[in-house]
Amino acid sequence: MVKVMVTGATGLLGRAVVAELEAQADFEVLACGYRRAVQGIHRLDLTHSSQVTAFIETHQPDVVIHCAAERRPDVSEQNPAAALALNADATRSLTLAASQSGAWLLYISTDYVFDGTSPPYHEHSETNPVNFYGDSKRQGEMIVTEAKQGFAILRLPILYGAVETLPESAVMILLKQLLDKNEQLVDDWAVRSPTSTADIACAIAKMIHLQITGECLSGHYHFSASGTMSKYQMLLAMGDLFGLSTEHLKPVTCPTDSAKRPHDCSLSCERLASLSIQSNVMFNSGIEKALQQSPAVMALLKK
Ligand code: NAP
C-alpha cells in the first residue's frame, strides 16, 4: 500500500483526488483539511510548521499531494500575507518535512504563473505572474524546486468539478449569471481551458503510479483540457446544455476583474503526454457530470 497524504482534501481539487485514490486498492489516503475537516479528515493547519513536521513524522507518507492554497486572486491581493503564509511558507514546511522523511512531493500550481501574452506555455517557459496570487504560487514552485529532492510541480488551468457551493469553482459560479435573468456582463476577453477535477485526479493517480514504480517524475508538468473558452463561451455552452436562455448575457471584450488577470495562459502538456497522461474529459460532458454530483446546484437549476 502506498500512503498518500493529500493537503486541501476538503477543497475542490483535493476532494476529487481523495475520491480517485480511495477508489484504487493500492493507496492508503491521509486526507488533510483545515476549517472543513470533519470525521475521517485530519485537521492540520499548514501555516504552523511544527504541526506539519509532527504530522509527517507520525504518519510517514510515501507521497504528499499538496493541493491546499489560497487560490482566489482578489483575496490574495487584499491579504497578501495570508496568501504567502499558505502558498509559500506552508509549502516550505511541507517540502522540508517531506525531504526529511523521504516522501515524494507533488505541488499543485497554476497557469497564473505566466503573464498570458505568448501562449502556449511549455513546462520550461519563463514565468512572469501579473497578480499576487500567481506570484505567491511561483514562490511556492521555487521553494519546491530549490529543495533539489526530485519533487514535481503540476500546473493547472481554471477548474470545475462537484461543488458544495457555487463560489467554490470559478466556472460553476457562472451559473448564477445564467439563472439571473437581468442583463449580465460576462468576460469574453480572457481565454481559459476549463478542466475537470476528476480528470486531473485521474492524471495525478497515474503520476503516483509511475513515481512509485521507478519513473522519477521531477520538475514542472502541465495538465489541461484541450479546448479554450472565455467565461462567456462557457455560459453559452451551459445554457445550451440545460436549455436555458442566454439572451440576457452580454459579452465584455476587455478585462473585468479587480485583480489583474492574464489574457491567455494556454498550457502545452508535452511532458505528461510523453508519459501517456492526457486529458480525457471534454467541457460539455465534464460539466454535466460535475453538476449531477452537486445536489445544491441541481436544486437551483430545477427551480
Ligand atoms: P480550494 O477549493 O479553495 O481549497 C483550498 C484548500 O486549502 C481547502 O481544503 C482548505 O481547507 C485548505 N486550506 C486553507 N487554509 C489552510 C490551512 N491554513 N491549513 C491547511 N489547509 C488549508 O482550492 P482548489 O480550487 O481545490 O485548488 C487546489 C489547487 O489547485 C491550489 O493549489 C490552486 O492554487 C490550484 N489551482 C486551482 C485553480 C482553480 O480554478 N480553483 C486553478 C489552477 C490551479 P478548509 O476549507 O478545510 O479550511
mmCIF file of C-alpha atoms and ligand atoms in Angstrom:
data_model
loop_
_atom_site.group_PDB
_atom_site.id
_atom_site.type_symbol
_atom_site.label_atom_id
_atom_site.label_comp_id
_atom_site.label_asym_id
_atom_site.label_seq_id
_atom_site.Cartn_x
_atom_site.Cartn_y
_atom_site.Cartn_z
ATOM 1 C CA MET A 1 0.000 0.000 0.000
ATOM 2 C CA VAL A 2 1.251 3.450 -0.875
ATOM 3 C CA LYS A 3 0.492 6.010 1.824
ATOM 4 C CA VAL A 4 -0.573 9.289 0.211
ATOM 5 C CA MET A 5 -1.069 12.495 2.184
ATOM 6 C CA VAL A 6 -3.420 14.927 0.407
ATOM 7 C CA THR A 7 -3.477 18.543 1.651
ATOM 8 C CA GLY A 8 -6.518 20.646 0.779
ATOM 9 C CA ALA A 9 -8.601 17.457 0.861
ATOM 10 C CA THR A 10 -11.702 19.480 1.757
ATOM 11 C CA GLY A 11 -11.262 21.732 -1.300
ATOM 12 C CA LEU A 12 -12.460 21.479 -4.894
ATOM 13 C CA LEU A 13 -9.479 19.585 -6.272
ATOM 14 C CA GLY A 14 -8.469 17.770 -3.095
ATOM 15 C CA ARG A 15 -11.882 16.091 -2.773
ATOM 16 C CA ALA A 16 -11.591 14.692 -6.308
ATOM 17 C CA VAL A 17 -8.036 13.480 -5.652
ATOM 18 C CA VAL A 18 -9.093 11.741 -2.431
ATOM 19 C CA ALA A 19 -12.087 10.123 -4.187
ATOM 20 C CA GLU A 20 -9.900 8.835 -7.042
ATOM 21 C CA LEU A 21 -7.169 7.456 -4.762
ATOM 22 C CA GLU A 22 -9.633 5.874 -2.338
ATOM 23 C CA ALA A 23 -11.287 4.086 -5.265
ATOM 24 C CA GLN A 24 -7.980 2.361 -6.043
ATOM 25 C CA ALA A 25 -6.854 -0.523 -3.836
ATOM 26 C CA ASP A 26 -3.142 0.458 -3.951
ATOM 27 C CA PHE A 27 -3.497 3.609 -1.892
ATOM 28 C CA GLU A 28 -3.972 4.435 1.765
ATOM 29 C CA VAL A 29 -5.079 8.068 1.857
ATOM 30 C CA LEU A 30 -4.272 10.567 4.619
ATOM 31 C CA ALA A 31 -6.784 13.316 3.782
ATOM 32 C CA CYS A 32 -5.941 16.664 5.427
ATOM 33 C CA GLY A 33 -8.175 19.723 5.624
ATOM 34 C CA TYR A 34 -8.441 22.651 7.939
ATOM 35 C CA ARG A 35 -11.689 24.551 8.685
ATOM 36 C CA ARG A 36 -13.900 21.982 6.926
ATOM 37 C CA ALA A 37 -12.102 18.918 8.282
ATOM 38 C CA VAL A 38 -14.757 16.536 9.582
ATOM 39 C CA GLN A 39 -14.703 12.867 10.509
ATOM 40 C CA GLY A 40 -12.136 10.901 8.517
ATOM 41 C CA ILE A 41 -10.192 14.030 7.585
ATOM 42 C CA HIS A 42 -7.171 15.136 9.605
ATOM 43 C CA ARG A 43 -7.365 18.728 10.782
ATOM 44 C CA LEU A 44 -3.978 20.297 10.127
ATOM 45 C CA ASP A 45 -3.098 23.996 9.969
ATOM 46 C CA LEU A 46 -0.359 24.055 7.368
ATOM 47 C CA THR A 47 0.705 27.550 8.419
ATOM 48 C CA HIS A 48 2.033 26.021 11.686
ATOM 49 C CA SER A 49 5.280 24.367 10.652
ATOM 50 C CA SER A 50 5.529 22.365 13.890
ATOM 51 C CA GLN A 51 2.128 20.741 13.121
ATOM 52 C CA VAL A 52 3.314 19.869 9.609
ATOM 53 C CA THR A 53 6.564 18.314 10.839
ATOM 54 C CA ALA A 54 4.808 16.353 13.580
ATOM 55 C CA PHE A 55 2.137 15.046 11.175
ATOM 56 C CA ILE A 56 4.653 13.799 8.629
ATOM 57 C CA GLU A 57 6.916 12.296 11.298
ATOM 58 C CA THR A 58 3.955 10.448 12.827
ATOM 59 C CA HIS A 59 2.262 9.217 9.655
ATOM 60 C CA GLN A 60 5.293 8.743 7.365
ATOM 61 C CA PRO A 61 3.519 9.178 3.998
ATOM 62 C CA ASP A 62 5.276 7.874 0.877
ATOM 63 C CA VAL A 63 3.753 10.656 -1.227
ATOM 64 C CA VAL A 64 2.449 14.165 -0.465
ATOM 65 C CA ILE A 65 -0.023 15.758 -2.902
ATOM 66 C CA HIS A 66 -0.067 19.420 -1.882
ATOM 67 C CA CYS A 67 -3.387 20.897 -3.095
ATOM 68 C CA ALA A 68 -4.064 23.372 -0.263
ATOM 69 C CA ALA A 69 -3.728 27.008 -1.297
ATOM 70 C CA GLU A 70 -5.297 30.419 -1.259
ATOM 71 C CA ARG A 71 -6.416 30.278 -4.893
ATOM 72 C CA ARG A 72 -8.573 33.416 -5.161
ATOM 73 C CA PRO A 73 -6.693 36.259 -6.909
ATOM 74 C CA ASP A 74 -8.812 39.054 -5.381
ATOM 75 C CA VAL A 75 -8.493 37.681 -1.819
ATOM 76 C CA SER A 76 -4.741 37.183 -2.309
ATOM 77 C CA GLU A 77 -4.407 40.799 -3.450
ATOM 78 C CA GLN A 78 -6.339 42.049 -0.402
ATOM 79 C CA ASN A 79 -4.439 39.914 2.114
ATOM 80 C CA PRO A 80 -1.036 39.103 0.627
ATOM 81 C CA ALA A 81 0.429 37.982 3.981
ATOM 82 C CA ALA A 82 -2.215 35.248 4.372
ATOM 83 C CA ALA A 83 -1.760 34.129 0.750
ATOM 84 C CA LEU A 84 2.008 33.909 1.224
ATOM 85 C CA ALA A 85 1.641 32.052 4.530
ATOM 86 C CA LEU A 86 -0.242 29.253 2.767
ATOM 87 C CA ASN A 87 1.083 29.338 -0.801
ATOM 88 C CA ALA A 88 4.760 29.794 0.051
ATOM 89 C CA ASP A 89 5.552 29.341 3.785
ATOM 90 C CA ALA A 90 3.368 26.242 4.273
ATOM 91 C CA THR A 91 4.902 24.810 1.094
ATOM 92 C CA ARG A 92 8.345 25.330 2.655
ATOM 93 C CA SER A 93 7.320 23.428 5.816
ATOM 94 C CA LEU A 94 5.858 20.564 3.785
ATOM 95 C CA THR A 95 8.851 20.425 1.443
ATOM 96 C CA LEU A 96 11.269 20.274 4.373
ATOM 97 C CA ALA A 97 9.277 17.639 6.242
ATOM 98 C CA ALA A 98 8.846 15.539 3.076
ATOM 99 C CA SER A 99 12.594 15.815 2.337
ATOM 100 C CA GLN A 100 13.457 14.665 5.854
ATOM 101 C CA SER A 101 11.086 11.694 5.754
ATOM 102 C CA GLY A 102 11.920 10.650 2.180
ATOM 103 C CA ALA A 103 8.408 11.240 0.779
ATOM 104 C CA TRP A 104 7.879 12.358 -2.838
ATOM 105 C CA LEU A 105 6.003 15.659 -3.066
ATOM 106 C CA LEU A 106 3.767 16.936 -5.853
ATOM 107 C CA TYR A 107 2.995 20.661 -5.593
ATOM 108 C CA ILE A 108 -0.177 21.772 -7.347
ATOM 109 C CA SER A 109 0.363 25.071 -9.137
ATOM 110 C CA THR A 110 -1.379 27.274 -11.645
ATOM 111 C CA ASP A 111 -1.209 28.649 -15.179
ATOM 112 C CA TYR A 112 -1.316 32.098 -13.493
ATOM 113 C CA VAL A 113 2.470 31.892 -13.027
ATOM 114 C CA PHE A 114 2.542 33.019 -16.695
ATOM 115 C CA ASP A 115 1.683 36.504 -17.968
ATOM 116 C CA GLY A 116 -0.681 35.314 -20.705
ATOM 117 C CA THR A 117 0.950 37.281 -23.532
ATOM 118 C CA SER A 118 2.577 34.465 -25.540
ATOM 119 C CA PRO A 119 0.715 31.162 -25.339
ATOM 120 C CA PRO A 120 1.029 28.247 -25.480
ATOM 121 C CA TYR A 121 3.246 27.904 -22.396
ATOM 122 C CA HIS A 122 5.606 24.961 -22.205
ATOM 123 C CA GLU A 123 6.857 23.383 -18.993
ATOM 124 C CA HIS A 124 10.177 25.268 -19.370
ATOM 125 C CA SER A 125 8.621 28.609 -20.425
ATOM 126 C CA GLU A 126 9.606 31.655 -18.410
ATOM 127 C CA THR A 127 7.187 32.628 -15.633
ATOM 128 C CA ASN A 128 6.044 36.225 -15.111
ATOM 129 C CA PRO A 129 2.865 36.414 -12.997
ATOM 130 C CA VAL A 130 0.676 39.504 -13.382
ATOM 131 C CA ASN A 131 -1.031 39.286 -9.976
ATOM 132 C CA PHE A 132 -0.111 38.479 -6.383
ATOM 133 C CA TYR A 133 -1.801 35.067 -6.422
ATOM 134 C CA GLY A 134 0.352 33.990 -9.383
ATOM 135 C CA ASP A 135 3.423 35.427 -7.691
ATOM 136 C CA SER A 136 2.749 33.574 -4.431
ATOM 137 C CA LYS A 137 2.269 30.289 -6.307
ATOM 138 C CA ARG A 138 5.501 30.924 -8.203
ATOM 139 C CA GLN A 139 7.250 31.405 -4.855
ATOM 140 C CA GLY A 140 5.834 28.020 -3.803
ATOM 141 C CA GLU A 141 7.203 26.482 -7.018
ATOM 142 C CA MET A 142 10.656 27.941 -6.353
ATOM 143 C CA ILE A 143 10.717 26.501 -2.824
ATOM 144 C CA VAL A 144 9.860 23.043 -4.196
ATOM 145 C CA THR A 145 12.477 23.303 -6.970
ATOM 146 C CA GLU A 146 15.224 24.624 -4.682
ATOM 147 C CA ALA A 147 14.763 21.647 -2.335
ATOM 148 C CA LYS A 148 16.503 19.566 -5.078
ATOM 149 C CA GLN A 149 14.741 16.421 -3.874
ATOM 150 C CA GLY A 150 13.275 15.266 -7.198
ATOM 151 C CA PHE A 151 9.879 16.751 -6.309
ATOM 152 C CA ALA A 152 7.330 17.651 -9.012
ATOM 153 C CA ILE A 153 5.091 20.622 -9.786
ATOM 154 C CA LEU A 154 1.802 20.263 -11.657
ATOM 155 C CA ARG A 155 0.400 23.451 -13.228
ATOM 156 C CA LEU A 156 -3.333 23.556 -13.891
ATOM 157 C CA PRO A 157 -5.776 25.946 -15.564
ATOM 158 C CA ILE A 158 -9.227 27.002 -14.275
ATOM 159 C CA LEU A 159 -11.032 24.106 -12.556
ATOM 160 C CA TYR A 160 -14.569 22.796 -12.328
ATOM 161 C CA GLY A 161 -15.934 19.776 -10.515
ATOM 162 C CA ALA A 162 -18.510 18.676 -7.978
ATOM 163 C CA VAL A 163 -19.142 21.619 -5.634
ATOM 164 C CA GLU A 164 -20.764 22.115 -2.245
ATOM 165 C CA THR A 165 -21.444 25.786 -3.067
ATOM 166 C CA LEU A 166 -21.220 27.717 -6.360
ATOM 167 C CA PRO A 167 -18.333 30.051 -5.370
ATOM 168 C CA GLU A 168 -16.080 27.028 -4.875
ATOM 169 C CA SER A 169 -15.363 26.978 -8.607
ATOM 170 C CA ALA A 170 -14.752 29.972 -10.850
ATOM 171 C CA VAL A 171 -16.617 28.033 -13.560
ATOM 172 C CA MET A 172 -19.607 26.848 -11.544
ATOM 173 C CA ILE A 173 -20.201 30.317 -10.106
ATOM 174 C CA LEU A 174 -21.016 31.465 -13.636
ATOM 175 C CA LEU A 175 -24.305 29.574 -13.317
ATOM 176 C CA LYS A 176 -25.528 32.427 -11.119
ATOM 177 C CA GLN A 177 -25.373 34.708 -14.154
ATOM 178 C CA LEU A 178 -27.162 32.137 -16.268
ATOM 179 C CA LEU A 179 -30.009 31.848 -13.778
ATOM 180 C CA ASP A 180 -30.363 35.587 -13.043
ATOM 181 C CA LYS A 181 -32.382 36.859 -15.998
ATOM 182 C CA ASN A 182 -31.383 40.510 -15.534
ATOM 183 C CA GLU A 183 -28.816 41.734 -18.047
ATOM 184 C CA GLN A 184 -25.413 40.250 -17.112
ATOM 185 C CA LEU A 185 -21.987 41.412 -18.269
ATOM 186 C CA VAL A 186 -19.702 38.425 -18.841
ATOM 187 C CA ASP A 187 -15.960 38.286 -19.535
ATOM 188 C CA ASP A 188 -15.334 37.388 -23.172
ATOM 189 C CA TRP A 189 -11.713 38.577 -23.025
ATOM 190 C CA ALA A 190 -9.666 36.050 -21.038
ATOM 191 C CA VAL A 191 -9.030 32.749 -22.816
ATOM 192 C CA ARG A 192 -9.332 29.785 -20.427
ATOM 193 C CA SER A 193 -9.162 25.982 -20.566
ATOM 194 C CA PRO A 194 -11.726 24.770 -18.030
ATOM 195 C CA THR A 195 -10.518 21.411 -16.750
ATOM 196 C CA SER A 196 -12.377 18.768 -14.761
ATOM 197 C CA THR A 197 -11.071 17.954 -11.272
ATOM 198 C CA ALA A 198 -11.983 14.277 -11.828
ATOM 199 C CA ASP A 199 -9.828 14.302 -14.990
ATOM 200 C CA ILE A 200 -6.909 15.835 -13.040
ATOM 201 C CA ALA A 201 -7.334 13.389 -10.154
ATOM 202 C CA CYS A 202 -7.022 10.517 -12.624
ATOM 203 C CA ALA A 203 -3.818 12.057 -14.020
ATOM 204 C CA ILE A 204 -2.389 12.526 -10.511
ATOM 205 C CA ALA A 205 -3.093 8.871 -9.648
ATOM 206 C CA LYS A 206 -1.208 7.855 -12.826
ATOM 207 C CA MET A 207 1.704 10.139 -11.877
ATOM 208 C CA ILE A 208 1.910 8.495 -8.435
ATOM 209 C CA HIS A 209 1.862 5.027 -10.010
ATOM 210 C CA LEU A 210 4.733 5.995 -12.325
ATOM 211 C CA GLN A 211 6.718 7.558 -9.494
ATOM 212 C CA ILE A 212 6.438 4.558 -7.196
ATOM 213 C CA THR A 213 7.338 2.152 -9.976
ATOM 214 C CA GLY A 214 10.616 3.968 -10.607
ATOM 215 C CA GLU A 215 9.874 6.599 -13.283
ATOM 216 C CA CYS A 216 11.201 9.521 -11.097
ATOM 217 C CA LEU A 217 8.896 12.400 -12.012
ATOM 218 C CA SER A 218 10.509 15.707 -11.146
ATOM 219 C CA GLY A 219 10.317 19.332 -12.224
ATOM 220 C CA HIS A 220 7.413 21.026 -13.974
ATOM 221 C CA TYR A 221 4.424 19.314 -15.588
ATOM 222 C CA HIS A 222 1.285 20.771 -17.180
ATOM 223 C CA PHE A 223 -2.186 19.253 -17.388
ATOM 224 C CA SER A 224 -5.097 20.866 -19.195
ATOM 225 C CA ALA A 225 -8.230 20.037 -21.136
ATOM 226 C CA SER A 226 -7.720 20.735 -24.822
ATOM 227 C CA GLY A 227 -10.413 23.324 -25.586
ATOM 228 C CA THR A 228 -10.176 27.051 -24.914
ATOM 229 C CA MET A 229 -13.167 29.221 -23.997
ATOM 230 C CA SER A 230 -13.937 32.595 -22.464
ATOM 231 C CA LYS A 231 -16.340 32.725 -19.496
ATOM 232 C CA TYR A 232 -18.989 33.981 -21.920
ATOM 233 C CA GLN A 233 -18.462 30.925 -24.133
ATOM 234 C CA MET A 234 -18.674 28.628 -21.098
ATOM 235 C CA LEU A 235 -22.042 30.163 -20.248
ATOM 236 C CA LEU A 236 -23.321 29.731 -23.806
ATOM 237 C CA ALA A 237 -22.320 26.056 -23.639
ATOM 238 C CA MET A 238 -24.027 25.592 -20.247
ATOM 239 C CA GLY A 239 -27.161 27.410 -21.452
ATOM 240 C CA ASP A 240 -27.297 25.100 -24.445
ATOM 241 C CA LEU A 241 -26.780 22.024 -22.285
ATOM 242 C CA PHE A 242 -29.567 22.892 -19.834
ATOM 243 C CA GLY A 243 -31.956 24.500 -22.308
ATOM 244 C CA LEU A 244 -31.641 27.913 -20.600
ATOM 245 C CA SER A 245 -31.816 31.240 -22.424
ATOM 246 C CA THR A 246 -28.553 33.174 -22.759
ATOM 247 C CA GLU A 247 -30.025 36.306 -24.334
ATOM 248 C CA HIS A 248 -29.521 38.343 -21.150
ATOM 249 C CA LEU A 249 -25.758 37.690 -21.220
ATOM 250 C CA LYS A 250 -23.651 40.490 -22.704
ATOM 251 C CA PRO A 251 -20.040 39.698 -23.651
ATOM 252 C CA VAL A 252 -17.368 42.129 -22.473
ATOM 253 C CA THR A 253 -14.207 42.123 -24.579
ATOM 254 C CA CYS A 254 -11.890 43.917 -22.136
ATOM 255 C CA PRO A 255 -10.606 42.837 -18.664
ATOM 256 C CA THR A 256 -13.270 42.999 -15.918
ATOM 257 C CA ASP A 257 -11.747 41.627 -12.679
ATOM 258 C CA SER A 258 -10.312 43.747 -9.853
ATOM 259 C CA ALA A 259 -7.069 41.757 -9.533
ATOM 260 C CA LYS A 260 -5.271 41.768 -12.892
ATOM 261 C CA ARG A 261 -5.687 38.525 -14.896
ATOM 262 C CA PRO A 262 -3.511 37.157 -17.725
ATOM 263 C CA HIS A 263 -5.116 37.095 -21.192
ATOM 264 C CA ASP A 264 -4.312 33.575 -22.402
ATOM 265 C CA CYS A 265 -2.235 31.072 -20.412
ATOM 266 C CA SER A 266 -2.970 28.022 -22.573
ATOM 267 C CA LEU A 267 -0.712 25.217 -21.417
ATOM 268 C CA SER A 268 1.210 22.855 -23.615
ATOM 269 C CA CYS A 269 1.313 19.488 -21.847
ATOM 270 C CA GLU A 270 4.123 17.629 -23.677
ATOM 271 C CA ARG A 271 5.838 16.143 -20.619
ATOM 272 C CA LEU A 272 2.751 14.316 -19.341
ATOM 273 C CA ALA A 273 1.672 13.397 -22.884
ATOM 274 C CA SER A 274 5.047 11.674 -23.348
ATOM 275 C CA LEU A 275 4.089 9.523 -20.322
ATOM 276 C CA SER A 276 0.676 8.791 -21.918
ATOM 277 C CA ILE A 277 -1.114 11.022 -19.414
ATOM 278 C CA GLN A 278 -3.637 13.229 -21.185
ATOM 279 C CA SER A 279 -6.954 14.901 -20.527
ATOM 280 C CA ASN A 280 -9.945 12.696 -21.377
ATOM 281 C CA VAL A 281 -12.841 14.950 -20.421
ATOM 282 C CA MET A 282 -14.492 17.476 -22.754
ATOM 283 C CA PHE A 283 -16.225 20.537 -21.271
ATOM 284 C CA ASN A 284 -19.835 19.583 -22.082
ATOM 285 C CA SER A 285 -19.700 16.071 -20.655
ATOM 286 C CA GLY A 286 -17.484 17.113 -17.734
ATOM 287 C CA ILE A 287 -19.675 19.992 -16.627
ATOM 288 C CA GLU A 288 -22.827 17.883 -16.910
ATOM 289 C CA LYS A 289 -21.312 15.219 -14.659
ATOM 290 C CA ALA A 290 -19.989 17.794 -12.190
ATOM 291 C CA LEU A 291 -23.456 19.303 -11.901
ATOM 292 C CA GLN A 292 -25.082 15.920 -11.380
ATOM 293 C CA GLN A 293 -22.657 15.404 -8.484
ATOM 294 C CA SER A 294 -23.543 18.804 -6.978
ATOM 295 C CA PRO A 295 -27.016 18.426 -5.428
ATOM 296 C CA ALA A 296 -27.211 22.064 -4.239
ATOM 297 C CA VAL A 297 -26.615 23.308 -7.796
ATOM 298 C CA MET A 298 -29.029 20.832 -9.365
ATOM 299 C CA ALA A 299 -31.712 22.110 -6.986
ATOM 300 C CA LEU A 300 -31.083 25.669 -8.247
ATOM 301 C CA LEU A 301 -31.377 24.554 -11.879
ATOM 302 C CA LYS A 302 -34.677 22.787 -11.235
ATOM 303 C CA LYS A 303 -36.284 25.862 -9.598
HETATM 304 P P1 NAP B 1 -9.945 25.377 -2.671
HETATM 305 O O1 NAP B 1 -11.180 24.681 -3.112
HETATM 306 O O2 NAP B 1 -10.024 26.846 -2.372
HETATM 307 O O3 NAP B 1 -9.403 24.609 -1.396
HETATM 308 C C1 NAP B 1 -8.397 25.144 -0.598
HETATM 309 C C2 NAP B 1 -7.977 24.100 0.411
HETATM 310 O O4 NAP B 1 -6.941 24.636 1.228
HETATM 311 C C3 NAP B 1 -9.123 23.669 1.349
HETATM 312 O O5 NAP B 1 -9.093 22.288 1.502
HETATM 313 C C4 NAP B 1 -8.746 24.351 2.657
HETATM 314 O O6 NAP B 1 -9.176 23.641 3.802
HETATM 315 C C5 NAP B 1 -7.235 24.301 2.580
HETATM 316 N N1 NAP B 1 -6.639 25.264 3.499
HETATM 317 C C6 NAP B 1 -6.894 26.590 3.592
HETATM 318 N N2 NAP B 1 -6.174 27.116 4.606
HETATM 319 C C7 NAP B 1 -5.481 26.097 5.167
HETATM 320 C C8 NAP B 1 -4.579 25.994 6.253
HETATM 321 N N3 NAP B 1 -4.217 27.076 6.978
HETATM 322 N N4 NAP B 1 -4.070 24.785 6.557
HETATM 323 C C9 NAP B 1 -4.423 23.696 5.843
HETATM 324 N N5 NAP B 1 -5.262 23.718 4.802
HETATM 325 C C10 NAP B 1 -5.789 24.921 4.464
HETATM 326 O O7 NAP B 1 -8.756 25.225 -3.722
HETATM 327 P P2 NAP B 1 -8.792 24.383 -5.090
HETATM 328 O O8 NAP B 1 -9.606 25.139 -6.064
HETATM 329 O O9 NAP B 1 -9.124 22.971 -4.770
HETATM 330 O O10 NAP B 1 -7.276 24.497 -5.538
HETATM 331 C C11 NAP B 1 -6.387 23.385 -5.401
HETATM 332 C C12 NAP B 1 -5.048 23.749 -6.007
HETATM 333 O O11 NAP B 1 -5.207 23.975 -7.415
HETATM 334 C C13 NAP B 1 -4.405 25.006 -5.449
HETATM 335 O O12 NAP B 1 -3.030 24.781 -5.305
HETATM 336 C C14 NAP B 1 -4.639 26.051 -6.504
HETATM 337 O O13 NAP B 1 -3.633 27.038 -6.498
HETATM 338 C C15 NAP B 1 -4.607 25.204 -7.763
HETATM 339 N N6 NAP B 1 -5.406 25.753 -8.882
HETATM 340 C C16 NAP B 1 -6.726 25.996 -8.708
HETATM 341 C C17 NAP B 1 -7.474 26.509 -9.776
HETATM 342 C C18 NAP B 1 -8.949 26.758 -9.645
HETATM 343 O O14 NAP B 1 -9.584 27.180 -10.643
HETATM 344 N N7 NAP B 1 -9.565 26.502 -8.499
HETATM 345 C C19 NAP B 1 -6.837 26.758 -10.995
HETATM 346 C C20 NAP B 1 -5.481 26.478 -11.138
HETATM 347 C C21 NAP B 1 -4.760 25.956 -10.072
HETATM 348 P P3 NAP B 1 -10.521 24.063 4.611
HETATM 349 O O15 NAP B 1 -11.518 24.523 3.600
HETATM 350 O O16 NAP B 1 -10.914 22.796 5.313
HETATM 351 O O17 NAP B 1 -10.121 25.153 5.561
#
